[in-house]
PDB file of C-alpha atoms in Angstrom:
ATOM      1  CA  MET A   1       9.989  -4.252 -10.408  1.00 42.00           C
ATOM      2  CA  VAL A   2       9.547  -3.911  -6.635  1.00 45.00           C
ATOM      3  CA  ARG A   3      11.752  -1.359  -5.326  1.00 45.00           C
ATOM      4  CA  GLU A   4      13.930  -2.512  -2.497  1.00 45.00           C
ATOM      5  CA  ILE A   5      13.191  -1.307   1.187  1.00 44.00           C
ATOM      6  CA  ALA A   6      16.134  -0.733   3.032  1.00 44.00           C
ATOM      7  CA  PRO A   7      17.794   2.112   0.797  1.00 44.00           C
ATOM      8  CA  VAL A   8      14.750   4.601   1.446  1.00 44.00           C
ATOM      9  CA  TYR A   9      15.093   4.449   5.691  1.00 48.00           C
ATOM     10  CA  GLY A  10      16.630   7.795   6.221  1.00 54.00           C
ATOM     11  CA  ASP A  11      15.741   9.064   3.163  1.00 66.00           C
ATOM     12  CA  ALA A  12      13.076  11.440   3.538  1.00 70.00           C
ATOM     13  CA  ALA A  13      12.366  12.350   0.176  1.00 73.00           C
ATOM     14  CA  GLY A  14      12.120   8.794  -1.530  1.00 88.00           C
ATOM     15  CA  LEU A  15       9.766   7.994   1.320  1.00 92.00           C
ATOM     16  CA  LEU A  16       7.502  11.148   0.714  1.00 92.00           C
ATOM     17  CA  SER A  17       7.865  10.128  -3.186  1.00 93.00           C
ATOM     18  CA  ARG A  18       6.517   6.925  -2.317  1.00 95.00           C
ATOM     19  CA  LEU A  19       3.795   8.144  -0.052  1.00 96.00           C
ATOM     20  CA  GLU A  20       2.666  10.634  -2.658  1.00 95.00           C
ATOM     21  CA  ALA A  21       2.404   8.039  -5.061  1.00 95.00           C
ATOM     22  CA  ALA A  22       0.427   6.234  -2.956  1.00 96.00           C
ATOM     23  CA  VAL A  23      -2.274   9.119  -2.554  1.00 96.00           C
ATOM     24  CA  GLN A  24      -2.499   9.536  -6.215  1.00 95.00           C
ATOM     25  CA  THR A  25      -3.382   6.615  -6.782  1.00 95.00           C
ATOM     26  CA  LEU A  26      -5.401   5.296  -3.983  1.00 96.00           C
ATOM     27  CA  GLY A  27      -6.324   8.833  -3.085  1.00 95.00           C
ATOM     28  CA  ASN A  28      -5.642  10.501   0.700  1.00 96.00           C
ATOM     29  CA  ASN A  29      -8.801   9.058   2.548  1.00 96.00           C
ATOM     30  CA  LYS A  30      -7.853   5.392   1.582  1.00 96.00           C
ATOM     31  CA  VAL A  31      -4.030   5.820   2.628  1.00 97.00           C
ATOM     32  CA  SER A  32      -5.070   7.236   5.500  1.00 97.00           C
ATOM     33  CA  ARG A  33      -7.058   4.637   6.277  1.00 97.00           C
ATOM     34  CA  ILE A  34      -4.442   1.752   5.156  1.00 97.00           C
ATOM     35  CA  LEU A  35      -2.381   3.740   7.548  1.00 97.00           C
ATOM     36  CA  GLY A  36      -4.118   4.107  10.523  1.00 97.00           C
ATOM     37  CA  VAL A  37      -3.926   7.783  10.552  1.00 98.00           C
ATOM     38  CA  SER A  38      -6.239  10.967  10.298  1.00 97.00           C
ATOM     39  CA  ALA A  39      -6.909  12.105   6.751  1.00 96.00           C
ATOM     40  CA  SER A  40      -5.009  15.064   7.567  1.00 96.00           C
ATOM     41  CA  GLN A  41      -1.650  13.272   8.665  1.00 97.00           C
ATOM     42  CA  PRO A  42      -0.388  12.359   5.112  1.00 96.00           C
ATOM     43  CA  SER A  43      -0.745  16.091   4.055  1.00 93.00           C
ATOM     44  CA  ARG A  44       1.102  17.212   6.974  1.00 94.00           C
ATOM     45  CA  TRP A  45       4.163  14.704   6.090  1.00 94.00           C
ATOM     46  CA  ARG A  46       4.377  15.571   2.467  1.00 90.00           C
ATOM     47  CA  SER A  47       4.175  19.131   3.255  1.00 89.00           C
ATOM     48  CA  GLY A  48       7.145  18.623   5.780  1.00 87.00           C
ATOM     49  CA  LYS A  49       5.426  20.052   9.041  1.00 90.00           C
ATOM     50  CA  GLU A  50       5.935  16.437  10.477  1.00 93.00           C
ATOM     51  CA  ARG A  51       7.388  13.192  10.112  1.00 92.00           C
ATOM     52  CA  PRO A  52       6.430   9.930   9.995  1.00 94.00           C
ATOM     53  CA  SER A  53       7.019   7.507  12.950  1.00 94.00           C
ATOM     54  CA  PRO A  54       9.135   4.638  12.038  1.00 93.00           C
ATOM     55  CA  ALA A  55       6.207   2.245  12.247  1.00 95.00           C
ATOM     56  CA  HIS A  56       4.282   4.409   9.861  1.00 96.00           C
ATOM     57  CA  GLU A  57       7.687   4.959   7.371  1.00 95.00           C
ATOM     58  CA  ARG A  58       7.402   1.267   7.648  1.00 95.00           C
ATOM     59  CA  ALA A  59       4.034   1.118   6.369  1.00 97.00           C
ATOM     60  CA  ILE A  60       4.365   3.723   3.794  1.00 97.00           C
ATOM     61  CA  ILE A  61       7.053   1.457   2.230  1.00 95.00           C
ATOM     62  CA  GLU A  62       5.193  -1.982   2.807  1.00 97.00           C
ATOM     63  CA  LEU A  63       2.117   0.010   1.177  1.00 97.00           C
ATOM     64  CA  ASP A  64       4.587   1.113  -1.967  1.00 96.00           C
ATOM     65  CA  ARG A  65       5.879  -2.519  -2.655  1.00 96.00           C
ATOM     66  CA  VAL A  66       2.302  -4.089  -2.418  1.00 97.00           C
ATOM     67  CA  LEU A  67       1.214  -1.304  -5.240  1.00 96.00           C
ATOM     68  CA  ALA A  68       3.969  -1.763  -7.283  1.00 95.00           C
ATOM     69  CA  ARG A  69       3.858  -5.223  -7.087  1.00 95.00           C
ATOM     70  CA  LEU A  70      -0.128  -5.013  -8.070  1.00 95.00           C
ATOM     71  CA  PHE A  71       0.381  -2.887 -11.077  1.00 94.00           C
ATOM     72  CA  GLU A  72       3.141  -4.679 -12.353  1.00 91.00           C
ATOM     73  CA  ASP A  73       0.818  -6.922 -14.036  1.00 83.00           C
ATOM     74  CA  MET A  74      -2.359  -5.373 -13.912  1.00 89.00           C
ATOM     75  CA  VAL A  75      -3.914  -2.338 -15.775  1.00 92.00           C
ATOM     76  CA  ALA A  76      -4.952   0.476 -13.133  1.00 92.00           C
ATOM     77  CA  VAL A  77      -8.596  -0.040 -13.397  1.00 93.00           C
ATOM     78  CA  VAL A  78      -8.388  -3.638 -12.921  1.00 93.00           C
ATOM     79  CA  ALA A  79      -5.544  -3.263 -10.154  1.00 94.00           C
ATOM     80  CA  LEU A  80      -7.737  -0.339  -8.062  1.00 95.00           C
ATOM     81  CA  ASP A  81     -10.831  -2.886  -8.744  1.00 96.00           C
ATOM     82  CA  TRP A  82      -9.447  -5.891  -7.294  1.00 96.00           C
ATOM     83  CA  LEU A  83      -8.074  -4.015  -4.360  1.00 97.00           C
ATOM     84  CA  GLU A  84     -11.816  -3.310  -3.515  1.00 97.00           C
ATOM     85  CA  SER A  85     -12.839  -6.587  -4.303  1.00 96.00           C
ATOM     86  CA  HIS A  86     -13.777  -9.521  -1.865  1.00 97.00           C
ATOM     87  CA  ASN A  87     -10.889 -12.036  -2.008  1.00 95.00           C
ATOM     88  CA  ALA A  88     -11.261 -15.613  -1.367  1.00 93.00           C
ATOM     89  CA  MET A  89      -7.536 -16.638  -0.390  1.00 94.00           C
ATOM     90  CA  LEU A  90      -7.727 -12.962   2.091  1.00 97.00           C
ATOM     91  CA  ARG A  91     -11.115 -14.007   3.141  1.00 97.00           C
ATOM     92  CA  THR A  92     -11.674 -10.012   3.213  1.00 98.00           C
ATOM     93  CA  ARG A  93     -11.331  -7.190   0.759  1.00 98.00           C
ATOM     94  CA  PRO A  94      -7.597  -6.892  -0.099  1.00 98.00           C
ATOM     95  CA  VAL A  95      -7.834  -2.893   0.889  1.00 97.00           C
ATOM     96  CA  ASP A  96      -8.968  -3.911   4.173  1.00 98.00           C
ATOM     97  CA  ALA A  97      -6.244  -6.674   4.703  1.00 98.00           C
ATOM     98  CA  LEU A  98      -3.776  -3.802   4.389  1.00 98.00           C
ATOM     99  CA  THR A  99      -5.720  -1.756   7.023  1.00 97.00           C
ATOM    100  CA  ARG A 100      -4.487  -4.662   9.353  1.00 97.00           C
ATOM    101  CA  GLY A 101      -1.135  -4.675   8.157  1.00 96.00           C
ATOM    102  CA  ARG A 102      -1.133  -7.676   6.557  1.00 98.00           C
ATOM    103  CA  PHE A 103       0.947  -6.481   3.326  1.00 97.00           C
ATOM    104  CA  ASP A 104       2.592  -9.507   2.749  1.00 97.00           C
ATOM    105  CA  GLU A 105      -0.355 -11.791   2.568  1.00 98.00           C
ATOM    106  CA  VAL A 106      -1.911  -9.277  -0.299  1.00 97.00           C
ATOM    107  CA  VAL A 107       1.152  -9.485  -2.254  1.00 97.00           C
ATOM    108  CA  GLY A 108       1.004 -13.371  -2.023  1.00 96.00           C
ATOM    109  CA  ALA A 109      -2.757 -13.096  -3.038  1.00 96.00           C
ATOM    110  CA  ILE A 110      -1.512 -10.740  -6.133  1.00 95.00           C
ATOM    111  CA  GLU A 111       0.721 -13.423  -7.014  1.00 93.00           C
ATOM    112  CA  VAL A 112      -2.036 -16.140  -6.903  1.00 92.00           C
ATOM    113  CA  GLU A 113      -4.352 -13.843  -8.815  1.00 89.00           C
ATOM    114  CA  GLU A 114      -1.550 -13.813 -11.687  1.00 86.00           C
ATOM    115  CA  GLN A 115      -1.138 -17.734 -11.804  1.00 86.00           C
ATOM    116  CA  GLY A 116      -4.790 -17.956 -12.128  1.00 80.00           C
ATOM    117  CA  GLY A 117      -6.098 -18.951  -8.763  1.00 64.00           C
ATOM    118  CA  TYR A 118      -8.537 -17.703  -6.515  1.00 55.00           C
ATOM    119  CA  ALA A 119     -11.346 -15.331  -7.747  1.00 48.00           C
TER     120      ALA A 119
END
């Protein structure tokens, strides 16, 4: 089930739990690359030393939405491999599309994959 986006705004604990889940799933370096920040930034956010900007808050929420959708129907090893493999629909690896902020397109590619489309 995909979580709703609106309730998280203003909820630092909810936002940080989404960030923590993304870091545990993908690793700190990959998450920081997707979010376009230094490798140390997610740790500063998670420790409470700094707060993400509104743009980064939205990106964290969108990344959480993508990961929730990805793991909805794929086992972890397949999902992580899918993120790193070239996707014909996206014309790049999904992880690279995420670094460009193409969250909706990645969700669309997940849905096409589940329907047996593009390899």
